[in-house]
Short mmCIF file of C-alpha atoms in Angstrom, two decimals:
data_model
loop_
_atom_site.label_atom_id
_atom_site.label_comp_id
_atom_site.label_asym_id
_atom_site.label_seq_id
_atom_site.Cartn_x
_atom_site.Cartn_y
_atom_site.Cartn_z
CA UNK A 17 -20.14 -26.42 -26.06
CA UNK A 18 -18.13 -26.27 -23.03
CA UNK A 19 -14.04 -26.12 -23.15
CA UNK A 20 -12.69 -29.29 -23.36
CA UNK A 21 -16.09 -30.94 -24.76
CA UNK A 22 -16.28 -33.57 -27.44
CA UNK A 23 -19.19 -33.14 -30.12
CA UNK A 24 -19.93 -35.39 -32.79
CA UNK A 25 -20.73 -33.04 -36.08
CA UNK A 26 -22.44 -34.39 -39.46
CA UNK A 27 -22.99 -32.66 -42.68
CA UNK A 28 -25.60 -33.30 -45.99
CA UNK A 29 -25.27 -32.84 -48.96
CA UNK A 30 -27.85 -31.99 -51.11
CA UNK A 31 -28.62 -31.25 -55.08
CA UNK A 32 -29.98 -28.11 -56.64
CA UNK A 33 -33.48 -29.01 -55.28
CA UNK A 34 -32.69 -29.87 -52.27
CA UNK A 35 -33.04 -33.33 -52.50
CA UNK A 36 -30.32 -35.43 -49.83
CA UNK A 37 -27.96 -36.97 -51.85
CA UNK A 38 -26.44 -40.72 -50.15
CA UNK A 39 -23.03 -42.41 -49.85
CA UNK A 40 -20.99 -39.67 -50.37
CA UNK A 41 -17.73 -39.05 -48.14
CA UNK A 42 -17.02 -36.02 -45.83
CA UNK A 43 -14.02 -34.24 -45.11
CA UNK A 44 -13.54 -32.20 -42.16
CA UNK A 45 -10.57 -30.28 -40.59
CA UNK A 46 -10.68 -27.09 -38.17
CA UNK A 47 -8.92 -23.91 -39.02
CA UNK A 48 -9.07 -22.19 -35.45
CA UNK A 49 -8.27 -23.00 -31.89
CA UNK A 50 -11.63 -24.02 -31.82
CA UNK A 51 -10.32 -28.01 -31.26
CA UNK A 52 -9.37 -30.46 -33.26
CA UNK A 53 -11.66 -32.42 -35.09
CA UNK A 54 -11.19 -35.91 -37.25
CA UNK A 55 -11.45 -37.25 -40.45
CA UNK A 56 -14.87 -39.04 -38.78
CA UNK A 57 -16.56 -35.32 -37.86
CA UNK A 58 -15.58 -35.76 -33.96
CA UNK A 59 -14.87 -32.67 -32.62
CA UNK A 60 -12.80 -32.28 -29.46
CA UNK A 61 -13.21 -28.35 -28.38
CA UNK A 62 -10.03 -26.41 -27.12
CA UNK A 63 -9.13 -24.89 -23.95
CA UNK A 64 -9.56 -21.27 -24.78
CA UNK A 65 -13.53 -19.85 -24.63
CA UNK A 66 -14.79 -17.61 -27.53
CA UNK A 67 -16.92 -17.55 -30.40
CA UNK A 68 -14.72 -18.88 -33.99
CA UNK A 69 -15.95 -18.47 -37.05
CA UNK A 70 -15.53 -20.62 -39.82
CA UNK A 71 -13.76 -23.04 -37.39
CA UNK A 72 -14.77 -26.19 -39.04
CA UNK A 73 -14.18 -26.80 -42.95
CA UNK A 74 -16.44 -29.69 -44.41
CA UNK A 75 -15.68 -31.09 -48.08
CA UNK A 76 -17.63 -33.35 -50.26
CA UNK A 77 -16.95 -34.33 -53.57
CA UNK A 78 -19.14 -36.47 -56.67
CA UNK A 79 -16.97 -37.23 -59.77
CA UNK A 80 -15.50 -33.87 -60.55
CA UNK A 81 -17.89 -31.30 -58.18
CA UNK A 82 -16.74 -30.49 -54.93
CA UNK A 83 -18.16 -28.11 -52.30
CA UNK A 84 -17.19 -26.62 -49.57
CA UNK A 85 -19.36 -25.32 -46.43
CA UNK A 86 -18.19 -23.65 -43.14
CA UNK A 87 -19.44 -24.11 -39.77
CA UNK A 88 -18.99 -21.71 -36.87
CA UNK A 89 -18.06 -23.07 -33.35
CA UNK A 90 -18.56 -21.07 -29.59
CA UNK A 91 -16.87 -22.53 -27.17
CA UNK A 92 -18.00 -21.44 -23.13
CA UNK A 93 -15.78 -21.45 -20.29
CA UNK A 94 -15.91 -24.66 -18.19
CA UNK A 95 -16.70 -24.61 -14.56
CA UNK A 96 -15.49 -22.57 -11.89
CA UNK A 97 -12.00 -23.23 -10.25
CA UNK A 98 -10.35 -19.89 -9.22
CA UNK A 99 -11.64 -15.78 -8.51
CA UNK A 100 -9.50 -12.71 -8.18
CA UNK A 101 -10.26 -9.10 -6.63
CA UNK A 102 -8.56 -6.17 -8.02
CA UNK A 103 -7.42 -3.73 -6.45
CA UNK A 104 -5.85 -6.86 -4.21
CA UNK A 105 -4.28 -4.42 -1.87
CA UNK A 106 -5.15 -0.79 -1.52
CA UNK A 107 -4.40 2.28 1.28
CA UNK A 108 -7.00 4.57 1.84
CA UNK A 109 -7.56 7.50 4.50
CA UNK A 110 -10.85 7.92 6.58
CA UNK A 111 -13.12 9.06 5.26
CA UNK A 112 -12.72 7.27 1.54
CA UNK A 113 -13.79 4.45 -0.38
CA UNK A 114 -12.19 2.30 -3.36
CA UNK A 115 -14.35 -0.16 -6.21
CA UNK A 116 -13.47 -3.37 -6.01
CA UNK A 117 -14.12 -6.01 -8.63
CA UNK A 118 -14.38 -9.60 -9.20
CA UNK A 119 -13.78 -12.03 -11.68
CA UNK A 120 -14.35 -15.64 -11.84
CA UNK A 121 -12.51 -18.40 -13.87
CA UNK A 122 -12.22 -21.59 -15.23
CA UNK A 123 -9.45 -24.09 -14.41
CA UNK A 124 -7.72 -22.42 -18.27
CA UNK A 125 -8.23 -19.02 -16.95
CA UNK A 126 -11.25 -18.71 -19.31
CA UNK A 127 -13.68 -15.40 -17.69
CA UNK A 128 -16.84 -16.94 -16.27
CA UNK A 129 -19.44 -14.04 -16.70
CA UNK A 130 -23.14 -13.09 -15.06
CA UNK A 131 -22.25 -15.18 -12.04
CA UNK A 132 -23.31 -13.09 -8.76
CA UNK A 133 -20.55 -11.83 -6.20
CA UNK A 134 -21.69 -11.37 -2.84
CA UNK A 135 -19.34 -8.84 -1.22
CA UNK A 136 -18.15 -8.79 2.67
CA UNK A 137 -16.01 -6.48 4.46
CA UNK A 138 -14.20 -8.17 7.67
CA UNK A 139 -13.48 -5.75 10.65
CA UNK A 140 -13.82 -2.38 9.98
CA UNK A 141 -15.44 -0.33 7.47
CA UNK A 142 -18.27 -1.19 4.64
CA UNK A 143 -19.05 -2.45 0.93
CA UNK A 144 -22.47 -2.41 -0.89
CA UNK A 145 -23.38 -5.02 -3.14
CA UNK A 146 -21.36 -3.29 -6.11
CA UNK A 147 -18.03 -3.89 -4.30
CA UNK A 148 -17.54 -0.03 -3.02
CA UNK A 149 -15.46 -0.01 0.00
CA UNK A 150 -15.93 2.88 2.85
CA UNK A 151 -13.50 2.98 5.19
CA UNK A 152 -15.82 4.58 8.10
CA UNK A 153 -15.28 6.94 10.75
CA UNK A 154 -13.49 4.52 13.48
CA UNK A 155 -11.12 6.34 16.32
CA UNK A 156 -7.72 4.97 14.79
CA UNK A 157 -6.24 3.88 11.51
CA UNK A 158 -6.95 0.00 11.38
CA UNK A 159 -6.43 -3.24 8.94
CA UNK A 160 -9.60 -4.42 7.18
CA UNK A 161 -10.50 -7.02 4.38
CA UNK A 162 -12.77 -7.43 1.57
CA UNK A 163 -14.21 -10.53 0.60
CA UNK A 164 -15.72 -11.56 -2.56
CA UNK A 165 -17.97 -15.30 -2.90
CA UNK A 166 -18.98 -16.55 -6.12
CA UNK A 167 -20.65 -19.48 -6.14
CA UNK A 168 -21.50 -21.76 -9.40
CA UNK A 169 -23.61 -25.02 -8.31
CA UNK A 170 -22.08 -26.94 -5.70
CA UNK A 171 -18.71 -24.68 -6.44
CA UNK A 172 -17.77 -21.79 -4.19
CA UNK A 173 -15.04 -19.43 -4.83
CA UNK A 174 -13.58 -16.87 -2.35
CA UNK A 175 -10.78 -14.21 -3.42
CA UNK A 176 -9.68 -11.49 -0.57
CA UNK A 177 -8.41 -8.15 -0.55
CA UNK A 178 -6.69 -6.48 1.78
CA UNK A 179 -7.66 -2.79 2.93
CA UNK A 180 -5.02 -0.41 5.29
CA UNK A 181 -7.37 2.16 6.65
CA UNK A 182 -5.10 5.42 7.71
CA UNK A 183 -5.97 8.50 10.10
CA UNK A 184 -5.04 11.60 8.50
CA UNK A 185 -5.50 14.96 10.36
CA UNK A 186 -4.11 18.73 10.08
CA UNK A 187 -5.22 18.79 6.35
CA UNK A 188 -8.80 19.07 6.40
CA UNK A 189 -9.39 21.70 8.45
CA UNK A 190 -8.54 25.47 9.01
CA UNK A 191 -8.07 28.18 11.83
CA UNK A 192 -6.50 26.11 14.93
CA UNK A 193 -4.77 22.70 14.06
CA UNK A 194 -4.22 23.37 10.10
CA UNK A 195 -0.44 22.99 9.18
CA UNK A 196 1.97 24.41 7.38
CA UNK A 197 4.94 22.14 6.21
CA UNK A 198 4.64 20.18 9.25
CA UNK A 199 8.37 18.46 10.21
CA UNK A 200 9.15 17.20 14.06
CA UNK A 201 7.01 14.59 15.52
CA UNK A 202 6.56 13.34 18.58
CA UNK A 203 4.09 11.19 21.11
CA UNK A 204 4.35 11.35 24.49
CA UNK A 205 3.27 8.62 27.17
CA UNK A 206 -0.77 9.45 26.94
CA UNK A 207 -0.72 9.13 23.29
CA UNK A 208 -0.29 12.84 22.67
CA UNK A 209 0.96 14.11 19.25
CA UNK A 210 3.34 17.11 19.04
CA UNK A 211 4.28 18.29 15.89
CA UNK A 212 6.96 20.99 14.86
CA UNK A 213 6.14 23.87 12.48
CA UNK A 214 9.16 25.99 12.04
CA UNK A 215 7.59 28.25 9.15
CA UNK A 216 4.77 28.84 12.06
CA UNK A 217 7.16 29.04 14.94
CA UNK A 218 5.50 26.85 16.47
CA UNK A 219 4.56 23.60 18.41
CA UNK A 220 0.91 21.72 17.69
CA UNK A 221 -0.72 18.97 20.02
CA UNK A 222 -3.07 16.70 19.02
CA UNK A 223 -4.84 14.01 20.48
CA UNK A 224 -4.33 10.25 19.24
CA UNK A 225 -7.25 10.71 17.09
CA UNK A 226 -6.23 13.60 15.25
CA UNK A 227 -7.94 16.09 17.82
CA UNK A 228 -6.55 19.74 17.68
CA UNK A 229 -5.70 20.54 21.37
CA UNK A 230 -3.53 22.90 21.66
CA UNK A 231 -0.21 24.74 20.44
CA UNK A 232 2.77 26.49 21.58
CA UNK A 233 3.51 29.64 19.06
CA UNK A 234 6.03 31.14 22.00
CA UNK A 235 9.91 29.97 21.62
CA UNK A 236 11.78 28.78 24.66
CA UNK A 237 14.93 31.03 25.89
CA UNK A 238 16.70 32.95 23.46
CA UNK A 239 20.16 32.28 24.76
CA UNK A 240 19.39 28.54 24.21
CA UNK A 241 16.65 28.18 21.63
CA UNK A 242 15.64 29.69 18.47
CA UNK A 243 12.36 29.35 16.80
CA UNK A 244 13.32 29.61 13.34
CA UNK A 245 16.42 26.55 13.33
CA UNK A 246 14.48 23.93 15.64
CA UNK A 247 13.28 21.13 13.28
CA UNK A 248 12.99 17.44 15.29
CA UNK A 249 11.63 16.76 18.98
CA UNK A 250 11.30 14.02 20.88
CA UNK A 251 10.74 13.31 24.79
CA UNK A 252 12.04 11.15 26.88
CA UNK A 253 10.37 8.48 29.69
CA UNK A 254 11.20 11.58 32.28
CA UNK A 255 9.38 13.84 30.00
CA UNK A 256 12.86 15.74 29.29
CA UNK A 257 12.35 17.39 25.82
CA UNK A 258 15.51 17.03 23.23
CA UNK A 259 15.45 19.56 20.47
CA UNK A 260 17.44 19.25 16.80
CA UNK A 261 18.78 22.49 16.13
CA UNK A 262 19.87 22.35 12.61
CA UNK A 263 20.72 26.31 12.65
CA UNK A 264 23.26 26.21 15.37
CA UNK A 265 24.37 22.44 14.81
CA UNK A 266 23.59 20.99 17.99
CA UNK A 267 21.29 18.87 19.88
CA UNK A 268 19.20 21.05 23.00
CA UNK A 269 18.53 19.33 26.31
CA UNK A 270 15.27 21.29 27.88
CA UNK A 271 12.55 20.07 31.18
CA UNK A 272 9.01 19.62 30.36
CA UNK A 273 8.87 23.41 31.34
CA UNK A 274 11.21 24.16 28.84
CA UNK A 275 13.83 24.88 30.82
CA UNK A 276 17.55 24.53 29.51
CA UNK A 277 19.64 21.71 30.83
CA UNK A 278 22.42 20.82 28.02
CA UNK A 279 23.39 21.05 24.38
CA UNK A 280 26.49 19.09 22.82
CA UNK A 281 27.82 18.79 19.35
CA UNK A 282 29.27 21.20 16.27
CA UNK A 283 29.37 21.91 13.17
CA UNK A 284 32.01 19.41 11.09
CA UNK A 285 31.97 15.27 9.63
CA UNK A 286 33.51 14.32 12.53
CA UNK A 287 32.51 11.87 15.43
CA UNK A 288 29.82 13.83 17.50
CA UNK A 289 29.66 16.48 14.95
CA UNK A 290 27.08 17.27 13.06
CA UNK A 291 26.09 19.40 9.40
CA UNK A 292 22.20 19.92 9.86
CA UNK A 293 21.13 18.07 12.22
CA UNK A 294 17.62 17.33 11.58
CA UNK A 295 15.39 14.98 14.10
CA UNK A 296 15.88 13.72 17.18
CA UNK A 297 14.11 10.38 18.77
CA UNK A 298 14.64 8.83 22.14
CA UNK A 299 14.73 5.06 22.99
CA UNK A 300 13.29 3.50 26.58
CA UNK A 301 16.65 3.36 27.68
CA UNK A 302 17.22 7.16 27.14
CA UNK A 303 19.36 6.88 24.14
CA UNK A 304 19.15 9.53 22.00
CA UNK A 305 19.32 9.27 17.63
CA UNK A 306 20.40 11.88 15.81
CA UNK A 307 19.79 12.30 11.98
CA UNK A 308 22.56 13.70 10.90
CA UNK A 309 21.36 15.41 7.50
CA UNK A 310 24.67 16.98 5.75
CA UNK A 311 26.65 14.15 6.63
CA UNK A 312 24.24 11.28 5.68
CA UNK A 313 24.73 9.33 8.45
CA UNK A 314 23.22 8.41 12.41
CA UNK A 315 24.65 9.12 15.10
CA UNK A 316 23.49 7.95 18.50
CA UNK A 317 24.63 9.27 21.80
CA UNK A 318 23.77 8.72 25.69
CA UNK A 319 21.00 11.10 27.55
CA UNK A 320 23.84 13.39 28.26
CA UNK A 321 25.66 13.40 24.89
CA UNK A 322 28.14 10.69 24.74
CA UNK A 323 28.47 9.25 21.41
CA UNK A 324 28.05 5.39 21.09
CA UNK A 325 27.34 4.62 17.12
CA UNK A 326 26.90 6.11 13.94
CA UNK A 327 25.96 4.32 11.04
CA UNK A 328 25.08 5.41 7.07
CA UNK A 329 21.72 6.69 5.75
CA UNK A 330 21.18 8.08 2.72
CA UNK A 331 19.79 11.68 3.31
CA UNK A 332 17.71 11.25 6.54
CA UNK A 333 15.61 13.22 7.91
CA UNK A 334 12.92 11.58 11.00
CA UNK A 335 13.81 9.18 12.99
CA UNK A 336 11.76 7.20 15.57
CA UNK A 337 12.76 4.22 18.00
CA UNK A 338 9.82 1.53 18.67
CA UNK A 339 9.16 -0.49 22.05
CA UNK A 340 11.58 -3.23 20.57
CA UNK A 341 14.68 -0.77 20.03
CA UNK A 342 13.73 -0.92 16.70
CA UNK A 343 15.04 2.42 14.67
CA UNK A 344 13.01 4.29 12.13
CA UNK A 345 14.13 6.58 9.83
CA UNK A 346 12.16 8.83 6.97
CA UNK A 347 14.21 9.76 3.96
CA UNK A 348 12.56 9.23 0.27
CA UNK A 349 10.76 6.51 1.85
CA UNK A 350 10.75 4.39 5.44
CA UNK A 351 13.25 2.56 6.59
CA UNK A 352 13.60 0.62 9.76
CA UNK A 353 16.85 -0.71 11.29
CA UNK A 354 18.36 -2.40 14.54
CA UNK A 355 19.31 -0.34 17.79
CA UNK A 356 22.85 -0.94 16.50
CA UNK A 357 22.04 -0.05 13.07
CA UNK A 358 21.81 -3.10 10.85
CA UNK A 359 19.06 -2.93 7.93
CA UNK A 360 15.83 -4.41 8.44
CA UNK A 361 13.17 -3.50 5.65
CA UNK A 362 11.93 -0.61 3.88
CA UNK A 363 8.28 0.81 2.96
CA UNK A 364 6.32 3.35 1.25
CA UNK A 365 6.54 5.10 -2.14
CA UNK A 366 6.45 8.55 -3.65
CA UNK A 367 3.48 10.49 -4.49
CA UNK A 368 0.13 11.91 -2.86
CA UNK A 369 -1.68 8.66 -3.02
CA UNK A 370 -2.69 7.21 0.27
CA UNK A 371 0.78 5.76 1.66
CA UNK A 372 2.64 7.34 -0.35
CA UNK A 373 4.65 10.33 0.30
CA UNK A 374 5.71 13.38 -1.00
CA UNK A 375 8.83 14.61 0.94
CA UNK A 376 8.51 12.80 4.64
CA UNK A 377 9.99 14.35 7.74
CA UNK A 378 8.88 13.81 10.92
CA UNK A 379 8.53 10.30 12.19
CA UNK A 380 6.86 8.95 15.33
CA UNK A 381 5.99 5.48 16.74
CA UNK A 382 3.31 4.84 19.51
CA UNK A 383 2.87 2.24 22.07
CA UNK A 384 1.18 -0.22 20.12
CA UNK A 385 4.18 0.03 17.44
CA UNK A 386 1.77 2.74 14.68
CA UNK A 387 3.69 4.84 12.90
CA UNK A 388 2.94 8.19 12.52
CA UNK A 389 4.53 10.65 9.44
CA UNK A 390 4.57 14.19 8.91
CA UNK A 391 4.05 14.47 5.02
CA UNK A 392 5.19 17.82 4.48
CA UNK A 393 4.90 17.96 0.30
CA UNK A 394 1.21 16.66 0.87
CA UNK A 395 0.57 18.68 3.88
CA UNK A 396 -0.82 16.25 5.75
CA UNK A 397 -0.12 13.43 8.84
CA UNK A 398 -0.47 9.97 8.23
CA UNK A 399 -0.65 7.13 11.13
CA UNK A 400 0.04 3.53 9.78
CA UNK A 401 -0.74 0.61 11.53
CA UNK A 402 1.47 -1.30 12.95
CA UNK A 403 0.76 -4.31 11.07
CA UNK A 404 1.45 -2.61 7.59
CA UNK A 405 5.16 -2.84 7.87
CA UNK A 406 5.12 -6.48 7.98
CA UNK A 407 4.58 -6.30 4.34
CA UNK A 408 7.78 -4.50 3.55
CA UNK A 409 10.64 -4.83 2.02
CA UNK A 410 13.54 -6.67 2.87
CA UNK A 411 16.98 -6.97 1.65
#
């Protein structure tokens, strides 16, 4: 009987040869969540589906003989209301895929089994009928969902999952391109990705798409620059490259040809001073952010080193400005803030699961507002849509 189901029940009574014996009274009661069940034998069945055993008690007595008999009561889940997917969310790098599964239920959250889920996957990437998700080998990190239908009758169910697809490069391959504790990160106008490497004294550029193009193992002028202190980059609309260097406590001012054309700040807590300085990032208005490491605070100045603001962060390290004046910083985790440094959200987690991170760094944002990470303590790069902050945290 279904959940929720009235039955009528009857018993017999018979002597030692089987014979029926009339007119005698039954008692019955239930001793389970089976239901309840009156004096009269009507059984109303309870909300929660399984199989009870000696649910229902039945007595009958003749002058001074009584007996007792049990009866056993299954109870199956009524029809289908509601369907969930698990994982509901899930982050997963190209290529990789994730099981999904699906369960359907009754309106008291009873398990409906052997119903048939027909699985869909909207945009990007695949499922088989199982529920195995492949994120597949698109040009960019990208937003997907996975859909799960159950149907029962007339009664459709629908439960969704959501899917963040990420491009991860500089980890999977070896020679040209493969990193070593990447840090800085920058993109340029073209969509260009230039990543620091102090330990290789070096500067690597990659394509959008994670393509190796090129790198830069040769420092800059040794009265100015030194290849083993130089930790953030960043480049402004003119193409003038700004340079953290952490050893020597100030920010560098070079041309696209790396030639030198300022440097400003010290070592001290101070305004305009700096212990560590760590990244650098550049806004469309030529403003230029400074994480200031030591001092736990940053500090923004003018293209030419006036300082305007400085506001607390706990330990940062990368720092990135969107299209919006938006203000990015990597520390344990993401956080974004206002040009004028008010707290939006936050985002991310630790560990070496997709999206999450063990020991960010460098942080970059590109035109269409992706955010890319250098992930040093996973030795890796990971690009994250856009879209996937919308989901963070707020205060």
């Amino acid at each position: 009987m279904e959940v929720t189901q009235e039955l009528q029940l009857s018993a017999t009574a018979l002597d030692q040869f089987d014979n029926l014996i009339p007119g005698l009274t039954y008692t019955f009661r239930s001793t389970a969540k089976a239901g309840e069940v009156d004096s009269q034998g009507r059984l109303i069945a309870g909300t929660k589906a399984g199989t009870y055993q000696t649910a229902i008690i039945v007595e009958v007595t003749q002058g001074t003989i009584t007996r007792t008999t049990t009866a056993e009561v299954t109870i199956e889940p009524g029809a289908l209301d509601h369907m969930t997917i698990e994982p509901a969310s899930v982050m997963l790098a190209i290529p990789k895929s994730q099981q999904f599964t699906a369960v359907a239920w009754d309106r008291f959250d009873n398990e409906i089994p052997e119903l048939m889920v027909n699985w869909t996957a909207q945009g990007f990437g695949r499922i088989d009928p199982s529920g195995l998700f492949t994120s597949t080998e698109e040009i960019d990190a990208y937003l997907s969902a996975v859909v799960a239908q159950v149907s029962q009758g007339s009664i459709t169910k629908l439960a969704t999952a959501q899917v963040t697809v990420l491009l991860t490069y500089g980890n999977n391959v070896t020679g040209d391109g493969q990193l070593q504790i990447p840090l800085g990160v920058a993109v340029d106008t073209d969509g260009n990705v230039y990543v620091a490497v102090p330990v290789m004294q070096g500067i690597f550029k990659y394509s959008g798409t994670g393509k190796f193009i090129t790198s830069w193992r040769q420092p800059g002028p040794s009265a100015q620059f030194s290849s083993s202190s130089p930790i953030g980059v960043a480049i402004d609309a003119n193409g003038n490259v700004y340079v953290a260097d952490s050893g020597n406590n100030y920010i560098q001012k070079f041309t696209n040809t790396l030639q030198f054309i300022t440097n400003w700040g010290s070592l001290g807590t101070g305004d305009g001073q700096f212990d560590a300085p760590s990244w650098v990032a550049v806004d469309a208005d030529g403003n230029v952010y400074v994480t200031d490491t030591g001092n736990n605070r940053i500090q923004k100045f003018t293209g030419t080193g006036q300082l305007s603001r400085q506001w607390d962060c706990p330990s940062p390290t990368g720092v990135a400005v969107d299209a919006d004046g938006n203000v990015y910083v990597a520390a344990d985790i993401l956080y974004k803030y206002t040009s004028t440094g008010q707290f939006i959200a936050k985002w991310g987690g630790t560990g070496t699961g997709d999206g999450q991170f063990g020991t960010p760094r460098g942080i970059a944002v590109d035109a269409d507002g992706n955010i890319y990470v250098a992930d040093q303590g996973n030795q890796r790069i990971q690009k994250i849509p856009a879209a996937a902050f919308t989901d963070a945290i707020s205060p």
